[in-house]
Amino acid sequence: MSAANTAPVPATVSAESPAPVGDHPFDEAIRLEPLGDRHFAGATHPEYWNQVGPFGGITAALMLQSVMQQPDRLGDPLSLTVNYAAPVREGEFRIETKLVRSNRTTQHWSMELVQGEGAGREIAISAIAVCAIRRDTWRLTEASAPPAPPPENCHRVRGRTDLPWLAHYDMRYVRGRPMHENEDSVTHLWVGDLPHRTLDFPSLAAICDVFFPRLYLRRPKFVPIGTVSLNVYFHCGAEALAANGARHVLASAHGQVVSAGFFDQQGQIWSQDHDLLATTHQIVWFKE
Amino acid sequence: MSAANTAPVPATVSAESPAPVGDHPFDEAIRLEPLGDRHFAGATHPEYWNQVGPFGGITAALMLQSVMQQPDRLGDPLSLTVNYAAPVREGEFRIETKLVRSNRTTQHWSMELVQGEGAGREIAISAIAVCAIRRDTWRLTEASAPPAPPPENCHRVRGRTDLPWLAHYDMRYVRGRPMHENEDSVTHLWVGDLPHRTLDFPSLAAICDVFFPRLYLRRPKFVPIGTVSLNVYFHCGAEALAANGARHVLASAHGQVVSAGFFDQQGQIWSQDHDLLATTHQIVWFKE
């Protein structure tokens, strides 16, 4: 989540063609080079920069990507928690991962994003994740997708042009107007990568963090904010993501409480086929 | 969360007097002996045993307690994520903690519960947490406490008597009947420690896991279940917990989706003064 004001822009940009696979700026941004010993080298990407650090969603995607790249990974992501301990500084970083435990159907990982060497070594991000083999079982979706006209009938809202990452998401708001005193913080929007890109687990993790700060929907006053902890539960397999392809997903979020310098957010990400792809929660610091 | 059927019992047990401070079985169950180097020794407690391992809530409380006991802890808990990698075996364990990063107002921790030595060393629990100094800021509670008659007017439901931990919670159901085909999974209940005990962060973390498996409220068929990951956001300071004292809290939970061998749950814990003390989420494995 990142502070950003909105301004409507023409929707024509969404007609861009999909970028060739692997050549998308998102793929460049989550590129990790194996260093051995389950460590990886990466670097911040200028196109996913926010204000004082990378877009939190790209950092979440990177932490997950460090698990996706493990040759002995079991199944697909089930759960991801990312704790933002400090801003990631511009430039190179390492992600140091550990296989905590491998069971028959679940596998547990921990990951840290590290910058600096020796006495200057600092952990900026601390994360844990679970992968799992999904099975065909009884299914029930108790939640329901929010009502929304198709994305092509919704107006694209382009955020602040000084925040590079916002240029990489096509966001079409259905409900919830930031920087206004709304009666609640409920927001629905269609969102997709720009250029278009087929959905996968890292991009879905990133999309879980595209929402405006809930605080801005109840109190129209700009203050610095920063996500402290982000949680994602994945409710689908890779084939459901591939089935959605490069089409927009419907994202919904609301907050429950603002208190003592922090506020929460919970959200859902729905496919165009009404599959609940992911649920997400975060707790966010704000400056009074 | 733990599988447990319900059977009504007389409410008289709730009239017990509070146990002397530190002498409560909960305090015994979360007792940790410092071993130096931020490591702690503990042991499973028979009174908080579930079926094949300890009650998941007592494990969450233990992981948090390993942070509470740090002499250089900054502020109070803000966020806790506990990943259950394997059942904790009966007997002794160590909790190995690491101070990931200490900032001006937030502090990041990682914790692992370990059993066995040498080649037999295994991590059963992997967790991360954030502590924070709370400040007096603008406040807003968008969520609202569910309607409920006072706890003394609600009937106590005592779960399976073969699960020891259930004897340590006074649960009075307001809405949601497990092992029935409910039209939704929404549950409200009053819950308090038995014997009565003043609420604190570890006991609040444990209470976040007392809910019946959501699956049992939609499909009345007993199957083994196990929490894979539990997340708690704390929205109050220590003084709000002390203000609630040993009175019951109002706990509410519902599920969003059951899919491919897993289901989710989200919940809220309210004080009797209508403060939202904590919000919680978990993802749970089930056997078809």
Coordinates of C-alpha atoms in Angstrom, one line a residue:
Chain A
M1 CA 0.0 0.0 0.0
S2 CA 1.3 3.4 -0.9
A3 CA 0.1 6.9 -0.6
A4 CA -1.1 8.2 -3.9
N5 CA -3.7 10.7 -5.0
T6 CA -5.9 10.0 -8.0
A7 CA -6.6 11.8 -11.2
P8 CA -8.6 10.4 -14.0
V9 CA -6.8 9.7 -17.3
P10 CA -7.9 8.4 -20.7
A11 CA -8.4 4.7 -20.7
T12 CA -6.7 4.2 -24.1
V13 CA -3.4 3.0 -22.4
S14 CA -5.2 -0.2 -21.4
A15 CA -5.3 -1.2 -25.1
E16 CA -1.6 -1.9 -25.1
S17 CA -0.5 -5.3 -26.3
P18 CA 0.8 -7.8 -23.7
A19 CA 4.5 -7.7 -23.3
P20 CA 6.5 -10.8 -24.4
V21 CA 6.8 -13.4 -21.6
G22 CA 9.8 -12.7 -19.4
D23 CA 10.3 -9.3 -20.9
H24 CA 7.7 -7.5 -18.8
P25 CA 8.9 -4.9 -16.3
F26 CA 7.3 -7.0 -13.5
D27 CA 9.4 -10.0 -14.5
E28 CA 12.5 -7.8 -14.5
A29 CA 11.6 -6.4 -11.1
I30 CA 11.2 -9.8 -9.5
R31 CA 14.3 -11.4 -11.2
L32 CA 16.5 -13.2 -8.7
E33 CA 19.8 -14.8 -9.4
P34 CA 20.6 -17.9 -7.4
L35 CA 23.7 -17.6 -5.3
G36 CA 23.6 -21.1 -3.8
D37 CA 22.7 -22.1 -0.3
R38 CA 19.1 -20.9 -1.0
H39 CA 20.3 -17.3 -1.3
F40 CA 19.4 -15.0 -4.2
A41 CA 20.6 -11.7 -5.5
G42 CA 18.2 -9.0 -6.8
A43 CA 18.0 -5.3 -7.3
T44 CA 15.3 -2.7 -6.9
H45 CA 13.6 -1.7 -10.2
P46 CA 13.0 2.0 -11.0
E47 CA 9.7 1.3 -12.6
Y48 CA 8.2 -0.2 -9.4
W49 CA 9.6 2.5 -7.1
N50 CA 7.2 4.3 -4.8
Q51 CA 8.2 7.3 -2.7
V52 CA 10.9 6.3 -0.2
G53 CA 11.2 2.7 -1.3
P54 CA 9.8 0.1 -3.7
F55 CA 6.1 -0.4 -4.0
G56 CA 5.2 -2.8 -1.1
G57 CA 3.5 -5.2 -3.5
I58 CA 6.6 -5.7 -5.6
T59 CA 8.5 -6.5 -2.4
A60 CA 5.9 -9.1 -1.4
A61 CA 6.2 -10.6 -5.0
L62 CA 10.0 -10.8 -4.6
M63 CA 9.7 -12.6 -1.2
L64 CA 7.3 -15.1 -2.8
Q65 CA 9.5 -15.4 -6.0
S66 CA 12.4 -16.5 -3.8
V67 CA 10.2 -19.5 -2.9
M68 CA 8.9 -20.0 -6.4
Q69 CA 12.4 -20.4 -7.7
Q70 CA 13.4 -23.3 -5.3
P71 CA 13.9 -26.5 -7.3
D72 CA 12.5 -28.6 -4.5
R73 CA 9.4 -26.5 -3.9
L74 CA 6.4 -28.6 -3.1
G75 CA 3.1 -27.5 -4.6
D76 CA 1.9 -23.9 -4.9
P77 CA 1.8 -21.0 -2.4
L78 CA -0.9 -21.2 0.2
S79 CA 0.1 -18.4 2.7
L80 CA 2.5 -15.5 2.7
T81 CA 3.3 -13.0 5.5
V82 CA 5.6 -10.2 4.8
N83 CA 6.8 -7.9 7.6
Y84 CA 8.3 -4.6 6.4
A85 CA 11.0 -3.9 9.0
A86 CA 12.7 -1.0 7.1
P87 CA 12.5 0.7 3.7
V88 CA 14.4 -1.3 1.1
R89 CA 17.1 1.0 -0.2
E90 CA 17.7 1.6 -3.9
G91 CA 20.1 -0.9 -5.4
E92 CA 21.1 -4.4 -4.8
F93 CA 19.8 -6.8 -2.1
R94 CA 20.0 -10.5 -1.2
I95 CA 17.1 -12.7 -0.2
E96 CA 18.2 -15.4 2.1
T97 CA 15.7 -18.3 2.4
K98 CA 15.4 -21.3 4.6
L99 CA 13.4 -24.5 4.2
V100 CA 11.8 -24.7 7.6
R101 CA 10.1 -28.0 7.1
S102 CA 8.9 -30.2 4.3
N103 CA 5.8 -32.4 5.0
R104 CA 3.9 -34.7 2.7
T105 CA 1.5 -32.0 1.4
T106 CA 2.8 -28.7 3.0
Q107 CA 6.1 -27.0 3.0
H108 CA 7.2 -24.2 5.2
W109 CA 9.7 -21.4 4.3
S110 CA 11.2 -18.4 5.9
M111 CA 12.8 -15.5 4.0
E112 CA 14.8 -12.4 4.8
L113 CA 15.7 -9.5 2.5
V114 CA 19.1 -8.2 3.4
Q115 CA 21.2 -5.2 2.4
G116 CA 24.7 -4.3 3.3
E117 CA 27.7 -6.4 4.4
G118 CA 29.5 -7.0 7.7
A119 CA 28.6 -4.4 10.3
G120 CA 26.4 -2.6 7.8
R121 CA 24.3 -5.8 7.2
E122 CA 20.6 -5.0 7.8
I123 CA 17.4 -7.0 7.4
A124 CA 14.8 -4.9 5.7
I125 CA 12.1 -7.6 5.2
S126 CA 11.2 -10.6 7.2
A127 CA 8.7 -13.1 5.8
I128 CA 7.3 -16.6 6.1
A129 CA 5.3 -18.7 3.7
V130 CA 3.6 -22.0 3.2
C131 CA 3.3 -24.0 0.0
A132 CA 0.9 -26.9 -0.4
I133 CA -0.3 -29.5 -2.8
R134 CA -4.0 -28.8 -3.5
R135 CA -6.5 -31.6 -3.7
D136 CA -9.9 -31.9 -5.3
T137 CA -12.2 -31.6 -2.3
W138 CA -15.7 -30.3 -1.3
R139 CA -15.8 -26.6 -2.2
L140 CA -17.8 -23.7 -1.0
T141 CA -17.4 -20.0 -1.5
E142 CA -19.3 -18.2 1.2
A143 CA -18.1 -14.8 0.3
S144 CA -19.6 -13.2 -2.8
A145 CA -17.9 -11.1 -5.4
P146 CA -19.0 -7.4 -5.2
P147 CA -21.3 -6.2 -7.9
A148 CA -19.3 -4.4 -10.7
P149 CA -19.9 -3.4 -14.3
P150 CA -17.3 -5.0 -16.6
P151 CA -13.9 -3.3 -16.5
E152 CA -14.2 -1.9 -20.0
N153 CA -17.2 0.1 -18.8
C154 CA -15.3 1.6 -15.8
H155 CA -13.2 4.7 -15.9
R156 CA -9.4 4.2 -15.4
V157 CA -8.0 6.3 -12.5
R158 CA -4.4 7.1 -12.9
G159 CA -2.7 7.9 -9.6
R160 CA 0.1 10.4 -8.9
T161 CA 2.4 10.5 -11.9
D162 CA 5.4 11.0 -9.6
L163 CA 5.1 7.4 -8.3
P164 CA 6.5 5.1 -11.0
W165 CA 4.8 1.9 -9.9
L166 CA 1.3 3.4 -10.4
A167 CA 2.0 3.4 -14.2
H168 CA 2.1 -0.4 -14.1
Y169 CA -1.4 -1.0 -12.9
D170 CA -4.6 -0.3 -14.8
M171 CA -7.0 0.5 -11.9
R172 CA -10.7 1.1 -12.6
Y173 CA -12.6 2.1 -9.6
V174 CA -16.1 0.8 -9.0
R175 CA -16.7 2.1 -5.4
G176 CA -14.7 4.1 -2.9
R177 CA -13.3 7.5 -3.5
P178 CA -10.0 8.3 -1.7
M179 CA -9.5 11.7 -0.1
H180 CA -13.1 12.1 0.7
E181 CA -15.1 11.5 3.8
N182 CA -16.8 8.2 2.7
E183 CA -19.4 6.7 5.1
D184 CA -17.3 3.5 5.0
S185 CA -13.9 2.4 3.6
V186 CA -15.3 -0.2 1.2
T187 CA -13.5 -0.1 -2.2
H188 CA -14.0 -2.2 -5.3
L189 CA -11.8 -1.9 -8.3
W190 CA -10.8 -3.7 -11.4
V191 CA -7.0 -4.0 -11.6
G192 CA -4.6 -5.5 -14.1
D193 CA -0.9 -5.2 -14.8
L194 CA 0.4 -2.7 -17.4
P195 CA 1.5 -3.8 -19.9
H196 CA -1.0 -6.7 -19.7
R197 CA 0.5 -9.8 -18.2
T198 CA -0.9 -13.3 -17.4
L199 CA -1.6 -13.6 -13.7
D200 CA 0.6 -15.7 -11.6
F201 CA 1.3 -16.1 -7.8
P202 CA 3.9 -13.2 -7.6
S203 CA 1.7 -10.8 -9.5
L204 CA -1.3 -11.8 -7.5
A205 CA 0.6 -11.1 -4.3
A206 CA 1.6 -7.7 -5.6
I207 CA -2.0 -6.9 -6.5
C208 CA -3.0 -7.6 -2.8
D209 CA -1.1 -4.3 -2.0
V210 CA -2.5 -2.0 -4.7
F211 CA -5.3 -0.6 -2.5
F212 CA -5.3 3.0 -1.4
P213 CA -4.6 3.4 2.3
R214 CA -8.0 2.8 4.1
L215 CA -7.4 5.9 6.2
Y216 CA -7.7 8.2 3.2
L217 CA -11.2 6.9 2.6
R218 CA -12.4 8.1 6.0
R219 CA -10.3 11.1 6.7
P220 CA -9.3 13.2 3.7
K221 CA -6.0 14.4 4.9
F222 CA -2.7 13.3 3.4
V223 CA -0.3 11.8 5.9
P224 CA 2.7 9.5 5.4
I225 CA 1.8 5.8 5.8
G226 CA 3.6 2.5 5.6
T227 CA 2.5 -1.1 5.6
V228 CA 4.0 -2.9 8.6
S229 CA 2.8 -6.4 7.9
L230 CA 1.0 -7.9 4.9
N231 CA -0.7 -11.3 4.8
V232 CA -2.0 -13.2 1.8
Y233 CA -3.9 -16.5 1.6
F234 CA -4.0 -18.0 -1.9
H235 CA -7.2 -20.0 -2.6
C236 CA -6.5 -21.3 -6.1
G237 CA -4.1 -23.3 -8.0
A238 CA -1.9 -22.1 -10.9
E239 CA -4.5 -23.3 -13.4
A240 CA -7.1 -20.9 -12.1
L241 CA -4.6 -18.0 -12.4
A242 CA -3.8 -19.1 -16.0
A243 CA -7.5 -19.3 -16.8
N244 CA -7.9 -15.6 -15.8
G245 CA -5.0 -14.9 -18.1
A246 CA -4.2 -11.2 -18.6
R247 CA -7.8 -10.1 -17.8
H248 CA -8.4 -7.7 -14.9
V249 CA -9.2 -9.1 -11.5
L250 CA -11.8 -7.5 -9.2
A251 CA -10.3 -6.3 -5.9
S252 CA -12.2 -5.4 -2.8
A253 CA -11.0 -4.0 0.5
H254 CA -12.2 -2.4 3.7
G255 CA -10.8 -1.4 7.0
Q256 CA -12.0 -2.4 10.5
V257 CA -10.2 0.0 12.8
V258 CA -7.9 3.0 13.0
S259 CA -6.3 3.2 16.4
A260 CA -3.1 4.4 18.2
G261 CA -1.1 5.1 15.0
F262 CA -2.1 2.1 13.0
F263 CA -5.0 0.9 10.8
D264 CA -5.9 -2.4 9.3
Q265 CA -7.2 -3.5 5.9
Q266 CA -8.7 -6.7 4.6
G267 CA -9.4 -7.6 1.0
Q268 CA -10.4 -10.1 -1.6
I269 CA -9.2 -10.7 -5.1
W270 CA -11.7 -12.2 -7.5
S271 CA -11.2 -13.6 -11.0
Q272 CA -13.5 -12.7 -13.8
D273 CA -15.0 -16.2 -13.5
H274 CA -16.0 -15.4 -9.9
D275 CA -13.3 -17.5 -8.3
L276 CA -12.0 -16.1 -5.0
L277 CA -8.3 -16.2 -5.9
A278 CA -6.8 -14.6 -2.7
T279 CA -7.8 -13.0 0.6
T280 CA -5.4 -10.5 2.1
H281 CA -4.9 -8.5 5.3
Q282 CA -2.5 -5.8 6.4
I283 CA -1.7 -3.5 9.2
V284 CA -0.4 -0.1 8.4
W285 CA 1.5 2.6 10.3
F286 CA 0.4 6.3 9.8
K287 CA 1.9 9.6 10.9
E288 CA -0.7 11.7 12.7
Chain B
M1 CA -8.5 -24.2 16.0
S2 CA -9.3 -27.7 17.0
A3 CA -11.9 -30.2 16.1
A4 CA -14.4 -30.5 19.0
N5 CA -18.1 -31.4 19.2
T6 CA -20.3 -29.4 21.6
A7 CA -22.5 -30.5 24.4
P8 CA -24.3 -28.1 26.7
V9 CA -23.2 -28.3 30.4
P10 CA -24.4 -26.4 33.5
A11 CA -23.0 -22.9 33.6
T12 CA -22.0 -23.1 37.3
V13 CA -18.4 -23.7 36.6
S14 CA -18.0 -20.1 35.4
A15 CA -18.6 -18.9 39.0
E16 CA -15.2 -20.1 40.0
S17 CA -12.9 -17.5 41.6
P18 CA -10.0 -16.1 39.7
A19 CA -6.8 -18.1 40.2
P20 CA -3.9 -16.3 42.0
V21 CA -1.7 -14.4 39.5
G22 CA 1.0 -16.6 38.0
D23 CA -0.6 -19.7 39.4
H24 CA -3.1 -20.1 36.6
P25 CA -2.7 -23.2 34.4
F26 CA -2.4 -20.8 31.4
D27 CA 0.6 -19.1 33.1
E28 CA 2.1 -22.5 33.7
A29 CA 1.5 -23.5 30.1
I30 CA 3.3 -20.5 28.7
R31 CA 6.2 -20.5 31.2
L32 CA 9.5 -20.1 29.4
E33 CA 12.9 -20.3 31.0
P34 CA 15.6 -18.1 29.5
L35 CA 18.6 -20.1 28.2
G36 CA 20.5 -17.0 27.0
D37 CA 21.1 -15.9 23.4
R38 CA 17.4 -15.2 23.1
H39 CA 16.5 -18.9 23.5
F40 CA 14.0 -20.2 25.9
A41 CA 13.0 -23.6 27.3
G42 CA 9.4 -24.8 27.8
A43 CA 7.3 -27.9 27.9
T44 CA 3.8 -28.9 26.7
H45 CA 1.2 -28.7 29.4
P46 CA -1.3 -31.5 29.7
E47 CA -4.2 -29.2 30.6
Y48 CA -3.9 -27.4 27.2
W49 CA -3.5 -30.6 25.1
N50 CA -5.8 -31.1 22.2
Q51 CA -5.9 -34.3 20.2
V52 CA -2.6 -35.0 18.5
G53 CA -0.7 -31.9 19.9
P54 CA -1.3 -28.8 22.1
F55 CA -4.2 -26.5 21.4
G56 CA -3.1 -24.2 18.6
G57 CA -4.0 -21.1 20.7
I58 CA -1.6 -22.1 23.5
T59 CA 1.2 -22.5 20.9
A60 CA 0.4 -19.0 19.5
A61 CA 0.5 -17.7 23.1
L62 CA 3.9 -19.3 23.7
M63 CA 5.4 -17.9 20.5
L64 CA 4.2 -14.4 21.6
Q65 CA 5.4 -15.0 25.2
S66 CA 8.9 -15.6 23.9
V67 CA 8.8 -12.0 22.7
M68 CA 7.0 -10.6 25.8
Q69 CA 9.9 -11.9 27.9
Q70 CA 12.6 -10.0 26.1
P71 CA 14.2 -7.4 28.4
D72 CA 14.7 -5.0 25.4
R73 CA 11.2 -5.5 23.9
L74 CA 9.9 -2.2 22.5
G75 CA 6.2 -1.4 23.1
D76 CA 3.4 -4.0 22.9
P77 CA 2.5 -6.6 20.3
L78 CA 1.0 -5.3 17.0
S79 CA 1.1 -8.3 14.7
L80 CA 1.8 -12.0 15.1
T81 CA 1.9 -14.8 12.5
V82 CA 2.3 -18.4 13.5
N83 CA 2.9 -21.1 10.9
Y84 CA 2.2 -24.6 12.2
A85 CA 4.8 -26.7 10.4
A86 CA 4.3 -29.9 12.4
P87 CA 2.5 -31.1 15.5
V88 CA 4.4 -30.1 18.7
R89 CA 5.3 -33.4 20.4
E90 CA 4.5 -33.9 24.1
G91 CA 7.4 -32.8 26.3
E92 CA 10.1 -30.3 26.2
F93 CA 10.8 -27.7 23.5
R94 CA 13.0 -24.7 22.9
I95 CA 11.8 -21.4 21.4
E96 CA 14.7 -19.7 19.5
T97 CA 14.1 -16.0 18.9
K98 CA 15.9 -13.4 16.8
L99 CA 15.6 -9.6 17.0
V100 CA 15.3 -8.9 13.3
R101 CA 15.2 -5.1 13.5
S102 CA 14.6 -2.5 16.1
N103 CA 13.3 0.9 14.9
R104 CA 12.2 4.0 16.7
T105 CA 8.6 2.9 17.2
T106 CA 8.5 -0.7 15.8
Q107 CA 10.5 -3.8 16.5
H108 CA 10.5 -7.0 14.4
W109 CA 11.0 -10.5 15.7
S110 CA 11.2 -14.0 14.3
M111 CA 10.7 -17.1 16.5
E112 CA 11.0 -20.9 16.0
L113 CA 9.8 -23.7 18.2
V114 CA 12.3 -26.5 18.0
Q115 CA 12.3 -30.1 19.4
G116 CA 15.1 -32.7 19.3
E117 CA 18.8 -32.3 19.1
G118 CA 21.5 -32.9 16.4
A119 CA 20.2 -34.9 13.5
G120 CA 16.8 -35.2 15.3
R121 CA 16.4 -31.4 15.5
E122 CA 13.1 -30.3 13.9
I123 CA 11.3 -27.0 13.7
A124 CA 7.6 -27.5 14.6
I125 CA 6.5 -23.8 14.5
S126 CA 7.8 -20.8 12.6
A127 CA 6.6 -17.3 13.5
I128 CA 7.2 -13.6 13.0
A129 CA 5.9 -10.7 15.1
V130 CA 6.0 -6.9 15.3
C131 CA 5.9 -4.9 18.5
A132 CA 5.1 -1.2 18.4
I133 CA 4.8 1.9 20.6
R134 CA 1.2 3.0 20.3
R135 CA 0.5 6.7 20.2
D136 CA -2.6 8.8 20.8
T137 CA -4.0 9.5 17.3
W138 CA -7.3 9.9 15.5
R139 CA -9.4 6.9 16.1
L140 CA -12.2 5.2 14.2
T141 CA -13.8 1.8 14.6
E142 CA -15.6 1.0 11.3
A143 CA -16.5 -2.5 12.3
S144 CA -19.2 -2.9 14.9
A145 CA -19.6 -5.5 17.6
P146 CA -22.2 -8.1 16.9
P147 CA -25.4 -7.9 18.9
A148 CA -25.3 -10.3 21.9
P149 CA -27.1 -10.6 25.2
P150 CA -24.8 -10.3 28.2
P151 CA -22.7 -13.5 28.8
E152 CA -24.6 -14.3 32.0
N153 CA -27.7 -14.7 29.9
C154 CA -26.0 -17.1 27.5
H155 CA -25.8 -20.8 27.9
R156 CA -22.3 -22.3 28.3
V157 CA -21.4 -24.9 25.8
R158 CA -18.8 -27.4 26.9
G159 CA -17.0 -29.2 24.1
R160 CA -15.7 -32.7 24.0
T161 CA -14.6 -33.7 27.4
D162 CA -11.7 -35.8 26.0
L163 CA -10.0 -32.6 24.8
P164 CA -8.3 -31.1 27.9
W165 CA -7.9 -27.5 26.7
L166 CA -11.7 -27.1 26.3
A167 CA -12.1 -27.2 30.0
H168 CA -10.1 -24.0 30.3
Y169 CA -12.5 -21.8 28.3
D170 CA -15.9 -20.7 29.3
M171 CA -17.7 -20.5 25.9
R172 CA -21.2 -19.1 25.6
Y173 CA -22.5 -19.3 22.1
V174 CA -24.7 -16.5 20.7
R175 CA -24.9 -17.5 17.1
G176 CA -23.6 -20.4 14.9
R177 CA -24.2 -24.1 15.7
P178 CA -21.4 -26.4 14.6
M179 CA -22.2 -29.8 13.0
H180 CA -25.3 -28.4 11.4
E181 CA -25.9 -27.1 7.9
N182 CA -26.0 -23.4 8.7
E183 CA -26.8 -20.9 6.0
D184 CA -23.5 -19.1 6.8
S185 CA -20.5 -19.8 9.0
V186 CA -20.9 -16.6 11.1
T187 CA -20.4 -17.4 14.8
H188 CA -20.6 -15.1 17.9
L189 CA -19.6 -16.3 21.3
W190 CA -18.6 -15.0 24.7
V191 CA -15.3 -16.5 25.8
G192 CA -13.2 -16.3 28.9
D193 CA -10.4 -18.2 30.6
L194 CA -11.2 -20.9 33.2
P195 CA -10.4 -20.3 36.0
H196 CA -11.0 -16.6 35.3
R197 CA -7.9 -14.7 34.5
T198 CA -7.2 -11.0 33.6
L199 CA -6.8 -10.7 29.8
D200 CA -3.3 -10.0 28.5
F201 CA -1.6 -10.3 25.1
P202 CA -0.8 -14.0 25.2
S203 CA -4.3 -15.0 26.4
L204 CA -5.8 -12.8 23.7
A205 CA -3.7 -14.5 21.1
A206 CA -4.9 -17.9 22.4
I207 CA -8.5 -16.8 22.3
C208 CA -8.1 -16.0 18.6
D209 CA -7.9 -19.7 18.0
V210 CA -10.9 -21.0 20.1
F211 CA -13.4 -21.0 17.3
F212 CA -14.8 -24.2 15.9
P213 CA -13.5 -25.1 12.4
R214 CA -15.7 -23.0 10.0
L215 CA -16.1 -26.1 7.8
Y216 CA -18.2 -27.8 10.6
L217 CA -20.7 -24.9 10.4
R218 CA -21.4 -25.6 6.7
R219 CA -20.9 -29.3 6.3
P220 CA -21.9 -31.4 9.4
K221 CA -19.3 -34.1 8.9
F222 CA -16.4 -34.7 11.2
V223 CA -13.1 -34.7 9.5
P224 CA -9.6 -34.1 10.9
I225 CA -8.5 -30.5 10.5
G226 CA -5.4 -28.5 11.4
T227 CA -4.5 -24.8 11.4
V228 CA -1.6 -24.2 9.0
S229 CA -1.2 -20.4 9.6
L230 CA -2.7 -18.1 12.2
N231 CA -2.5 -14.3 12.0
V232 CA -3.4 -11.8 14.8
Y233 CA -3.4 -8.0 14.6
F234 CA -3.6 -6.4 18.1
H235 CA -5.5 -3.1 18.1
C236 CA -5.2 -2.1 21.7
G237 CA -2.6 -1.4 24.4
A238 CA -2.1 -3.3 27.6
E239 CA -4.3 -0.9 29.5
A240 CA -7.4 -1.8 27.4
L241 CA -6.8 -5.4 28.1
A242 CA -6.4 -4.7 31.8
A243 CA -9.6 -2.7 31.7
N244 CA -11.5 -5.7 30.4
G245 CA -10.0 -7.6 33.3
A246 CA -11.3 -11.2 33.7
R247 CA -14.6 -10.5 32.0
H248 CA -15.6 -12.4 28.9
V249 CA -14.7 -11.1 25.5
L250 CA -17.1 -11.3 22.5
A251 CA -15.5 -13.3 19.7
S252 CA -16.9 -13.3 16.1
A253 CA -15.7 -15.4 13.2
H254 CA -16.7 -16.4 9.7
G255 CA -15.2 -18.1 6.7
Q256 CA -14.9 -16.9 3.1
V257 CA -14.0 -20.0 1.2
V258 CA -13.4 -23.8 1.3
S259 CA -11.3 -25.0 -1.5
A260 CA -8.9 -27.7 -2.5
G261 CA -8.3 -29.1 0.9
F262 CA -8.1 -25.8 2.9
F263 CA -10.5 -23.2 4.3
D264 CA -10.1 -19.8 5.8
Q265 CA -11.4 -18.0 8.9
Q266 CA -11.5 -14.4 9.9
G267 CA -12.5 -13.1 13.3
Q268 CA -12.8 -10.2 15.7
I269 CA -12.3 -10.1 19.4
W270 CA -14.3 -7.3 21.2
S271 CA -14.0 -6.2 24.8
Q272 CA -17.1 -5.7 27.0
D273 CA -16.6 -1.9 26.5
H274 CA -16.9 -2.4 22.7
D275 CA -13.2 -1.9 21.9
L276 CA -12.0 -4.0 19.0
L277 CA -9.1 -5.7 20.8
A278 CA -7.8 -7.9 18.0
T279 CA -8.6 -9.1 14.5
T280 CA -7.5 -12.6 13.4
H281 CA -7.2 -14.8 10.3
Q282 CA -6.3 -18.3 9.7
I283 CA -6.0 -20.9 7.0
V284 CA -6.8 -24.5 7.9
W285 CA -6.1 -27.9 6.3
F286 CA -8.8 -30.5 6.3
K287 CA -9.0 -34.1 5.4
E288 CA -11.7 -34.9 2.9

